[in-house]
Tab-separated table of C-alpha atoms and ligand atoms in Angstrom:
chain	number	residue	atom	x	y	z
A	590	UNK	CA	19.391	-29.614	-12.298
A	591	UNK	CA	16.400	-29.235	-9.907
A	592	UNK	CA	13.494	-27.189	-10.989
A	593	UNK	CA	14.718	-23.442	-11.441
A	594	UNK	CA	11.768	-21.929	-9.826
A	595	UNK	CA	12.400	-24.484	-6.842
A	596	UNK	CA	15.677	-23.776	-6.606
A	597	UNK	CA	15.358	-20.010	-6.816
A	598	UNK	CA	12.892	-20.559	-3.976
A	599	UNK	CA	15.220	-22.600	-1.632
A	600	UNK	CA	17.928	-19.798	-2.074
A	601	UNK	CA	20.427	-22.011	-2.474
A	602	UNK	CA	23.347	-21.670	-4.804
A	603	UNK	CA	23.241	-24.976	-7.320
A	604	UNK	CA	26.266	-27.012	-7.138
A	605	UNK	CA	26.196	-27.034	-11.251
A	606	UNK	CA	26.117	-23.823	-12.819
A	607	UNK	CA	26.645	-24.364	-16.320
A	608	UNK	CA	25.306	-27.267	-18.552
A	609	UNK	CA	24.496	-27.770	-22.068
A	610	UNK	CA	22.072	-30.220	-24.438
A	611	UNK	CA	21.371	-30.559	-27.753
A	612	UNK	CA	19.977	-26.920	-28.593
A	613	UNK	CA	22.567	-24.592	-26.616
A	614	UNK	CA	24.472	-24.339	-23.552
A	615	UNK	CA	22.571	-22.748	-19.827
A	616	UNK	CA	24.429	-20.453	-17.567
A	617	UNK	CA	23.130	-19.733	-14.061
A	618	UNK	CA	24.537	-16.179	-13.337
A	619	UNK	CA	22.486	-14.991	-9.670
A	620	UNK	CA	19.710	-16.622	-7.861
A	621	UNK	CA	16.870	-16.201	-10.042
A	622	UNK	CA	18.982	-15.419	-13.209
A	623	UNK	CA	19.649	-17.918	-15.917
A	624	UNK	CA	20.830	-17.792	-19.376
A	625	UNK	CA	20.419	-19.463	-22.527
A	626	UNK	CA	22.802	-19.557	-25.749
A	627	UNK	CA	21.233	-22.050	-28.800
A	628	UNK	CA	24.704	-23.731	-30.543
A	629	UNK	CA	22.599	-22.218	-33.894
A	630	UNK	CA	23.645	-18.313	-34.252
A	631	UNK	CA	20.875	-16.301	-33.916
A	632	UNK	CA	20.163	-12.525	-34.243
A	633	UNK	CA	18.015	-11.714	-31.818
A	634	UNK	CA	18.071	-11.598	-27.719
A	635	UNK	CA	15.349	-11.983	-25.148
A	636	UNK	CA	14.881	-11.273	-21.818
A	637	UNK	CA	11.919	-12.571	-20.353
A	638	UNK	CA	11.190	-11.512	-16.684
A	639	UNK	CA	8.370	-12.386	-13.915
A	640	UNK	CA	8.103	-11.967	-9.909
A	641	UNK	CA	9.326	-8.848	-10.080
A	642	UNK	CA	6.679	-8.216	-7.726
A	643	UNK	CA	6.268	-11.506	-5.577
A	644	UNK	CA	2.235	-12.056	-4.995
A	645	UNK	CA	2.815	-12.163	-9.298
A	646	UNK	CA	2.875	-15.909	-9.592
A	647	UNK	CA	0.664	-16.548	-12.182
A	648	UNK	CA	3.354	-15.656	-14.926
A	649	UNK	CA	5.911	-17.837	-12.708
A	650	UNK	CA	3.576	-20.845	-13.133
A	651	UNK	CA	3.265	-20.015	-17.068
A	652	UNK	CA	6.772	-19.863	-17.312
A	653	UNK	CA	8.622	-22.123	-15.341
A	654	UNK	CA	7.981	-25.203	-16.582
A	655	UNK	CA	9.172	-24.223	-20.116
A	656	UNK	CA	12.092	-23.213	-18.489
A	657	UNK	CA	12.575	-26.616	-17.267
A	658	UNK	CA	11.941	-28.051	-20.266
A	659	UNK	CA	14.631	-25.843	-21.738
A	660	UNK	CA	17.562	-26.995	-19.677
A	661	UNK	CA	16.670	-30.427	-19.798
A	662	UNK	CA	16.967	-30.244	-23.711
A	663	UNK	CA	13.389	-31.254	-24.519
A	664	UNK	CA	12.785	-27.949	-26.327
A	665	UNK	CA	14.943	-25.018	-27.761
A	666	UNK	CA	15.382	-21.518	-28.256
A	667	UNK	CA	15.155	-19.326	-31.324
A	668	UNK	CA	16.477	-16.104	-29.663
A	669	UNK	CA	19.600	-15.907	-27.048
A	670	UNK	CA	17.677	-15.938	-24.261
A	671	UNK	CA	17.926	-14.275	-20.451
A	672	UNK	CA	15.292	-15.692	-17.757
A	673	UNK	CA	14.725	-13.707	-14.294
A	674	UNK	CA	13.330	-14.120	-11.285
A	675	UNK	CA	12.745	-10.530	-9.964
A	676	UNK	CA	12.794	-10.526	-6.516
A	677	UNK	CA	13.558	-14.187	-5.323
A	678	UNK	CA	13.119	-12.878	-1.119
A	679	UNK	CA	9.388	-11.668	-2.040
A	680	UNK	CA	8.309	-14.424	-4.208
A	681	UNK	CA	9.412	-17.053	-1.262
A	682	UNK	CA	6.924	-14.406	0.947
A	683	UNK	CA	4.292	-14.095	-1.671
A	684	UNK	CA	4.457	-10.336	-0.683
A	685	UNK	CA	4.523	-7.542	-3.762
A	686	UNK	CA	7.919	-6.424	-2.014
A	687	UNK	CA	9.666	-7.187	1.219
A	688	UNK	CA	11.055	-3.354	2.069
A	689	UNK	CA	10.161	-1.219	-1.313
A	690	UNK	CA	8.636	-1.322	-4.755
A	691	UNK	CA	11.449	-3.009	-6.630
A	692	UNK	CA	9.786	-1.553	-9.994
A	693	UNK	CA	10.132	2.036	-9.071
A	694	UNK	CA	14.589	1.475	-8.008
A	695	UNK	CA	15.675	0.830	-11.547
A	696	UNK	CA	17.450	3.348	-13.931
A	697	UNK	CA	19.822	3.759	-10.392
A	698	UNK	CA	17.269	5.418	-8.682
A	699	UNK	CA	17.966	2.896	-5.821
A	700	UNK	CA	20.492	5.581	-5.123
A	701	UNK	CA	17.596	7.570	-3.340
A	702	UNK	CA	16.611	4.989	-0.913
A	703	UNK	CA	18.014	3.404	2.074
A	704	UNK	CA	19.361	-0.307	2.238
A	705	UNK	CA	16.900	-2.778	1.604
A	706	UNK	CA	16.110	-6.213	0.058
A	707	UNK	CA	14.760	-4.868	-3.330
A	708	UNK	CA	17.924	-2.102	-3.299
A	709	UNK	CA	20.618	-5.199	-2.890
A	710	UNK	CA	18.786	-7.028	-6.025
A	711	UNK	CA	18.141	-4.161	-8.221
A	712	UNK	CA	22.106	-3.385	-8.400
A	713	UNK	CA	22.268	-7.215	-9.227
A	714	UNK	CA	19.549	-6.955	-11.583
A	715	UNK	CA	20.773	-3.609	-13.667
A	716	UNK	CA	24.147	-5.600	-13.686
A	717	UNK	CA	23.000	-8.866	-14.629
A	718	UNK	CA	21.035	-7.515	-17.656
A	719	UNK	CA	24.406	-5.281	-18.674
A	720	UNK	CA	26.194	-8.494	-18.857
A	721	UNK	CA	23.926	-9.975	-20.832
A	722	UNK	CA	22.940	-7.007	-23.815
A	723	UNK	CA	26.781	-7.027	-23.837
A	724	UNK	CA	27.288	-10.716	-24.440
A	725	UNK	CA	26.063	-10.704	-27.773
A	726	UNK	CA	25.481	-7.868	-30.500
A	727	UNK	CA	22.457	-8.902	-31.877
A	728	UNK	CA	20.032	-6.553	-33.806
A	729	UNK	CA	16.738	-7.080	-32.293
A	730	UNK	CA	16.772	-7.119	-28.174
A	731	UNK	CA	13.050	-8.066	-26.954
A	732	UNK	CA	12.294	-7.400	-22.784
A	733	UNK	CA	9.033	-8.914	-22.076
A	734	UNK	CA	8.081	-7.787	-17.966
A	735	UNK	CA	5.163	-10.363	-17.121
A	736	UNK	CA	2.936	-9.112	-14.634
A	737	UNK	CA	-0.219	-9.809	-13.214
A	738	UNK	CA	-2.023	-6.031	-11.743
A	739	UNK	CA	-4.055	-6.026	-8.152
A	740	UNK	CA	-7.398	-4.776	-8.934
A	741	UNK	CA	-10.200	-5.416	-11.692
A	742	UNK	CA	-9.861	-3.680	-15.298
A	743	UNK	CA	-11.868	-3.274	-17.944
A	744	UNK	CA	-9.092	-4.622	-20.373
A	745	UNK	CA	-8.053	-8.025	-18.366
A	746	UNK	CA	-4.239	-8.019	-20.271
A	747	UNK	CA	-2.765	-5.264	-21.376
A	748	UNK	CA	1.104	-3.787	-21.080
A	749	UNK	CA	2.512	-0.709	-20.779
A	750	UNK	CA	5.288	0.600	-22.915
A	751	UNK	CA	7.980	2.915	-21.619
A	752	UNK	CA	8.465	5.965	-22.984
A	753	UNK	CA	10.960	6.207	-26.013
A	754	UNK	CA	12.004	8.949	-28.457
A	755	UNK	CA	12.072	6.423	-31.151
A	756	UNK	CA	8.730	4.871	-32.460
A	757	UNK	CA	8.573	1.339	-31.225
A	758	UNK	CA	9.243	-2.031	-33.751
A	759	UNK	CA	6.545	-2.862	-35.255
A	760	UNK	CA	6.607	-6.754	-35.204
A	761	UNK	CA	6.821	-6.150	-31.298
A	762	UNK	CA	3.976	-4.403	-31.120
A	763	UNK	CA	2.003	-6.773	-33.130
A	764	UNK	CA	3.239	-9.711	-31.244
A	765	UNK	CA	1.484	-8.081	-28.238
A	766	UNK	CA	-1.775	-8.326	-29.759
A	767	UNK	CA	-1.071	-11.779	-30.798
A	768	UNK	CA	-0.191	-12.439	-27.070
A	769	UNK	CA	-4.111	-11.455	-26.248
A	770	UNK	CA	-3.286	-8.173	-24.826
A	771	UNK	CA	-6.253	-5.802	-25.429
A	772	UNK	CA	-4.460	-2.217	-24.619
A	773	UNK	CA	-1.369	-0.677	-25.118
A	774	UNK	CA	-0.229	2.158	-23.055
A	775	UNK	CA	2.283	4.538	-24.206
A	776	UNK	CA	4.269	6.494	-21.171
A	777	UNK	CA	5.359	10.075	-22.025
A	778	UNK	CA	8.102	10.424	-19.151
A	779	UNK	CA	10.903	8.310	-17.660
A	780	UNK	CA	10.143	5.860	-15.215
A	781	UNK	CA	12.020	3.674	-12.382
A	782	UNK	CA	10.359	0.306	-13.779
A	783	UNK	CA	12.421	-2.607	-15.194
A	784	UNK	CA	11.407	-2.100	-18.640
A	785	UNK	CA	12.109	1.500	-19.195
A	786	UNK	CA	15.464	0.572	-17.822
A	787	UNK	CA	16.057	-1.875	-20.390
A	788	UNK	CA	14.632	0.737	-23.067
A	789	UNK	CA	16.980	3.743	-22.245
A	790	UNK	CA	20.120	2.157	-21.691
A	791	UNK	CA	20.069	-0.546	-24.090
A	792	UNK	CA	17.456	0.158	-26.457
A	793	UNK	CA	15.452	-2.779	-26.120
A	794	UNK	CA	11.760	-3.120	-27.476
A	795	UNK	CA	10.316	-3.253	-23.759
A	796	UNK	CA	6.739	-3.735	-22.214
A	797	UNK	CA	5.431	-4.266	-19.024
A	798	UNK	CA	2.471	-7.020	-19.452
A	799	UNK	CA	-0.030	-6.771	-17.486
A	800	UNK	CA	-1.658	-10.629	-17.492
A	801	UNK	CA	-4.791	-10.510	-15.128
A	802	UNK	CA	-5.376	-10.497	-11.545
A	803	UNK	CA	-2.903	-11.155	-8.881
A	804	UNK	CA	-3.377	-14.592	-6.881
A	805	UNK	CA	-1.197	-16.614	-4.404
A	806	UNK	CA	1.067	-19.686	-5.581
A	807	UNK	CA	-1.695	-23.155	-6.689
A	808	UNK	CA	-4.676	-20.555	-7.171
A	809	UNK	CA	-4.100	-19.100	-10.342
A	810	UNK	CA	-6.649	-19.917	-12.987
A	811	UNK	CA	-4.046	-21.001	-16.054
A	812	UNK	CA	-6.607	-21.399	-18.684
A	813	UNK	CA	-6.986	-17.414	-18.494
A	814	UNK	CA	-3.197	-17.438	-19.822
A	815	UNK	CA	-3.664	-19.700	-22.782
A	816	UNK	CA	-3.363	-17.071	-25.219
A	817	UNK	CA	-0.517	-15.567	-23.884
A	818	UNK	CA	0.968	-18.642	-23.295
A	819	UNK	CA	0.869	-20.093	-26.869
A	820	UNK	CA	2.002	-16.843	-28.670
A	821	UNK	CA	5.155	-16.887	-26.299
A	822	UNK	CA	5.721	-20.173	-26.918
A	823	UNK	CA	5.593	-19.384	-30.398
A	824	UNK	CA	7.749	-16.502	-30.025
A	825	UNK	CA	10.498	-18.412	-28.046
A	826	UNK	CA	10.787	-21.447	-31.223
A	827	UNK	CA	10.972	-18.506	-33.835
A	828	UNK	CA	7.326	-19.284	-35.239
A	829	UNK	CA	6.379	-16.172	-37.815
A	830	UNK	CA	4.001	-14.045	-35.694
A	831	UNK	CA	0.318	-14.189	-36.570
A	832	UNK	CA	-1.728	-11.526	-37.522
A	833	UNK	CA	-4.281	-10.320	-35.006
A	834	UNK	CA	-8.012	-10.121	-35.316
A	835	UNK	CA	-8.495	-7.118	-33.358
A	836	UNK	CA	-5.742	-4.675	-32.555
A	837	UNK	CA	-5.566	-3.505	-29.118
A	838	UNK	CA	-6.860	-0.039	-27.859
A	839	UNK	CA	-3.904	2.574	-28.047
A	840	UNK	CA	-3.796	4.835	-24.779
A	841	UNK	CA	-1.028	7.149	-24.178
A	842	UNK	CA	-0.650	8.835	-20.569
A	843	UNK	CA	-2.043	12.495	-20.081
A	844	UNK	CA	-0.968	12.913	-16.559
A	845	UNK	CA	0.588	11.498	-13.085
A	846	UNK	CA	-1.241	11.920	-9.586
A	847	UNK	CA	1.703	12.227	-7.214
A	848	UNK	CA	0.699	11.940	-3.445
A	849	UNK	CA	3.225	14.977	-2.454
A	850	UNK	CA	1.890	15.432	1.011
A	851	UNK	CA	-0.241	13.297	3.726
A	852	UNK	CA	-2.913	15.078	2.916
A	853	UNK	CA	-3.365	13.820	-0.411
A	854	UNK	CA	-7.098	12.509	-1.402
A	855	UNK	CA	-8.069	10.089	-4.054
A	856	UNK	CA	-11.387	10.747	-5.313
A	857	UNK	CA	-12.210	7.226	-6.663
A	858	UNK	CA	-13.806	4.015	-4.659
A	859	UNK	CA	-11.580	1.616	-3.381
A	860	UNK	CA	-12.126	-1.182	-6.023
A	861	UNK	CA	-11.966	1.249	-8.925
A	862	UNK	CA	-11.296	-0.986	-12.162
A	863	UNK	CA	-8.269	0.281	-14.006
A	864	UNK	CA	-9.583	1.871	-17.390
A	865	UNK	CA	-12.465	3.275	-15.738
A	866	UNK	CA	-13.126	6.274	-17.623
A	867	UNK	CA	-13.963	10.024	-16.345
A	868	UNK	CA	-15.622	13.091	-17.974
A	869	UNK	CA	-14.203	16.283	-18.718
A	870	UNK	CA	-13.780	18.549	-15.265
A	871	UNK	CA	-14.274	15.693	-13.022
A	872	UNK	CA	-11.838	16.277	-10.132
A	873	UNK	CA	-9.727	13.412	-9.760
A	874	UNK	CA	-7.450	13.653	-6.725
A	875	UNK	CA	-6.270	16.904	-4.623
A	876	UNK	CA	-3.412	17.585	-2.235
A	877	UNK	CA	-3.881	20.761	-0.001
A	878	UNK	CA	-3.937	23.762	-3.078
A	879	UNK	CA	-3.362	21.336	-6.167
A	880	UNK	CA	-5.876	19.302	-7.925
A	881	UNK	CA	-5.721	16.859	-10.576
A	882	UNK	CA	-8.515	17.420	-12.925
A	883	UNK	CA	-10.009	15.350	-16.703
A	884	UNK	CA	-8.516	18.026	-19.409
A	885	UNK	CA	-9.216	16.214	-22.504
A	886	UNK	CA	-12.941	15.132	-23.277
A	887	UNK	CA	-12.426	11.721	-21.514
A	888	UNK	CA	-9.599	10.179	-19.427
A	889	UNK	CA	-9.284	6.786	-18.130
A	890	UNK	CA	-7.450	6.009	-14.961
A	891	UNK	CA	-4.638	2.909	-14.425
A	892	UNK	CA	-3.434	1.678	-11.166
A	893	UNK	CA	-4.998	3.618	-8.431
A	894	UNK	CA	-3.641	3.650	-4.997
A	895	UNK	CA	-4.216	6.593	-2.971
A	896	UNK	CA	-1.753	4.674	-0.176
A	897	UNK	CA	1.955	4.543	-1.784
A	898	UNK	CA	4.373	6.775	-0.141
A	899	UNK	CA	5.255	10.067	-0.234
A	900	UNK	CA	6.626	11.282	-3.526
A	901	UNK	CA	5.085	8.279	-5.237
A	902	UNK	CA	2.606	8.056	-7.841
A	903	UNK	CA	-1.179	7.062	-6.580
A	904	UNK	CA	-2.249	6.627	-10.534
A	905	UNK	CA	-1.861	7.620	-14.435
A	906	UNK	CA	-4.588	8.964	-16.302
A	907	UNK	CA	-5.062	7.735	-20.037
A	908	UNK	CA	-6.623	8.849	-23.712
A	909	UNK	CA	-7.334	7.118	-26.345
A	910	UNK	CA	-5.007	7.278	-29.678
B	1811	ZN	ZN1	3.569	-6.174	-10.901
C-alpha cells in the first residue's frame, strides 16, 4: 500500500482495501479513514484524528509516518485503533476549510447549513466513527483531535475538553500532561466540534489538542512536537503513562462572544495571543446594545476572531481552576 497520507491526497480509491501483518489486520473504510485491529484482544479503542482543518499539517507530518509503519507491520498497536484524515479536499488545498468550518457541523448540526464539501464529509465522518465505537465493546474509548491553532499563545500546546456531565478519566487527563500540553480547558456547553461529538454520543474521553502554530506542508518545525510525539508513541504500544513534572494550568470557560449582528466589534488587536489575560470590567467585545464584559477578577481570552460569520463564536473567555 502507498503512503496513506499520499494516497488520501491523490483522492483515489486504493485498489487493496484490507491487509494484515504480524500485529493485526488494516481496513480502509473512506478516503482518509483507516482502521486497525491487533490479532492480541485488547480493551481499549482509539481514535486518533488530524486535518480536520487543512492548513493543520504539522500533526499530519507527526503522524503519518507511524501510520505507515503500522500497515507495513514494522510496529503495532496496543489499543484497536481508528486513524482520520478530516477533511481530505482542504488538506490537498492547504486551506482551514474549502466551504465551512468542518469543526462547528458535527453533533448533526450540518443539518443547518447548505451543501458543501465539509457537510458531505461530516455525515461520512459521524458515520464512520459510529461504525467503529460499535465494532468493538471495549471499556476505555480515547479520541485524541490533533490540532495546530492560528495565532500566538501564551501556553504553545494545550487542548480543550468538551463539556461532559461526568468528571473526565483520570489517566486521560494525565496522559495530556505527559503529551507536553501546558493547559487544559474545560467547556461548560455543547459544541459542534469533533470531539464533543465523540463525547456525547459515545462517551469517549475526548480533547481537542492544540499543538502550536499553524504552517503549510515541509515548513513545520518537528522538533517543537517531540514531546508530544514520544508520549503518543508511547500511548499507541501500551507503555504505562509517566508521571508529569508540572501539571498543566486548569481553565474552564466563563463565557462565549457570539458575533450576532454585522455590527459586532472585537475590542482586542489583531495578533492577540490566546491566554492573554484581562482585568475585571474591561469591555471585551459589543454588538449594537450588548456587551461582553471580565466578571470574575481575571479572564483570559482563546481563539479570537472578530471575522467568523454570523451566529458564530468570535472567542471564549477563560478562569483559572
Ligand atoms: Zn484546527
Amino acid at each position: 500500500m502507498v503512503s496513506f497520507l499520499t494516497q488520501t491526497l491523490v483522492g483515489q480509491r486504493p485498489s487493496v482495501t484490507t491487509g494484515g501483518n504480524s500485529h493485526g489486520v488494516w481496513q480502509w473504510w473512506e478516503e482518509g479513514v483507516l482502521t486497525f485491529t491487533p490479532h492480541k484482544a485488547v480493551d481499549q479503542a482509539l481514535l486518533l484524528s488530524t486535518g480536520i482543518h487543512g492548513n493543520e499539517t504539522a500533526p499530519v507530518e507527526l503522524l503519518m509516518p507511524w501510520v505507515d509503519n503500522l500497515l507495513s507491520g514494522k510496529t503495532g498497536v496496543a489499543w484497536r485503533l481508528m486513524v482520520v484524515l478530516g477533511n481530505p479536499a482542504a488538506l490537498r488545498e492547504q486551506r482551514r476549510y474549502v466551504h465551512t468550518d468542518i469543526n462547528r457541523l458535527f453533533g448533526g448540526r450540518w443539518r443547518q447549513h447548505p451543501d458543501s464539501t465539509e457537510r458531505e464529509r461530516v455525515q461520512i465522518l459521524e458515520q464512520m466513527v459510529h461504525r467503529f465505537w460499535h465494532a468493538g465493546a471495549e471499556s476505555r474509548r480515547w479520541h485524541l483531535d490533533m490540532h495546530t491553532a492560528i495565532r500566538d499563545s501564551f501556553h504553545p500546546r494545550f487542548g480543550v475538553l468538551p463539556f461532559r456531565a461526568d468528571t473526565y478519566d483520570t489517566e486521560f487527563l494525565r496522559w495530556l500532561g505527559s503529551a507536553g500540553l501546558e493547559a487544559l480547558v474545560f467547556h461548560q456547553q455543547p459544541a459542534g466540534t469533533f470531539s464533543h461529538f465523540t463525547s456525547e454520543r459515545f462517551n469517549a474521553s475526548s480533547c481537542t489538542l492544540e499543538l502550536g502554530k499553524a504552517r503549510p506542508f515541509g515548513d513545520n518545525d518537528l522538533t517543537a512536537f517531540t514531546e508530544t510525539h514520544h508520549a503518543l508513541e508511547a500511548l499507541l504500544a501500551g507503555a504505562p503513562i509517566p508521571d508529569v513534572a508540572t501539571e498543566p494550568q486548569r481553565y474552564r470557560v466563563t463565557q462565549q462572544m457570539i458575533r450576532q449582528s454585522p455590527d459586532f466589534i472585537l475590542h482586542m488587536a489583531e495578533d492577540t495571543w490566546n491566554f492573554t489575560p484581562f482585568m475585571k470590567g474591561t469591555c471585551l467585545a459589543e454588538d449594537g446594545v450588548r456587551q461582553n464584559c471580565v466578571e470574575k477578577e481575571e479572564e483570559y481570552v482563546l481563539f479570537p476572531n472578530p471575522n467568523v460569520a454570523l451566529g458564530l463564536r468570535a472567542g471564549l473567555m477563560l478562569e483559572k481552576i
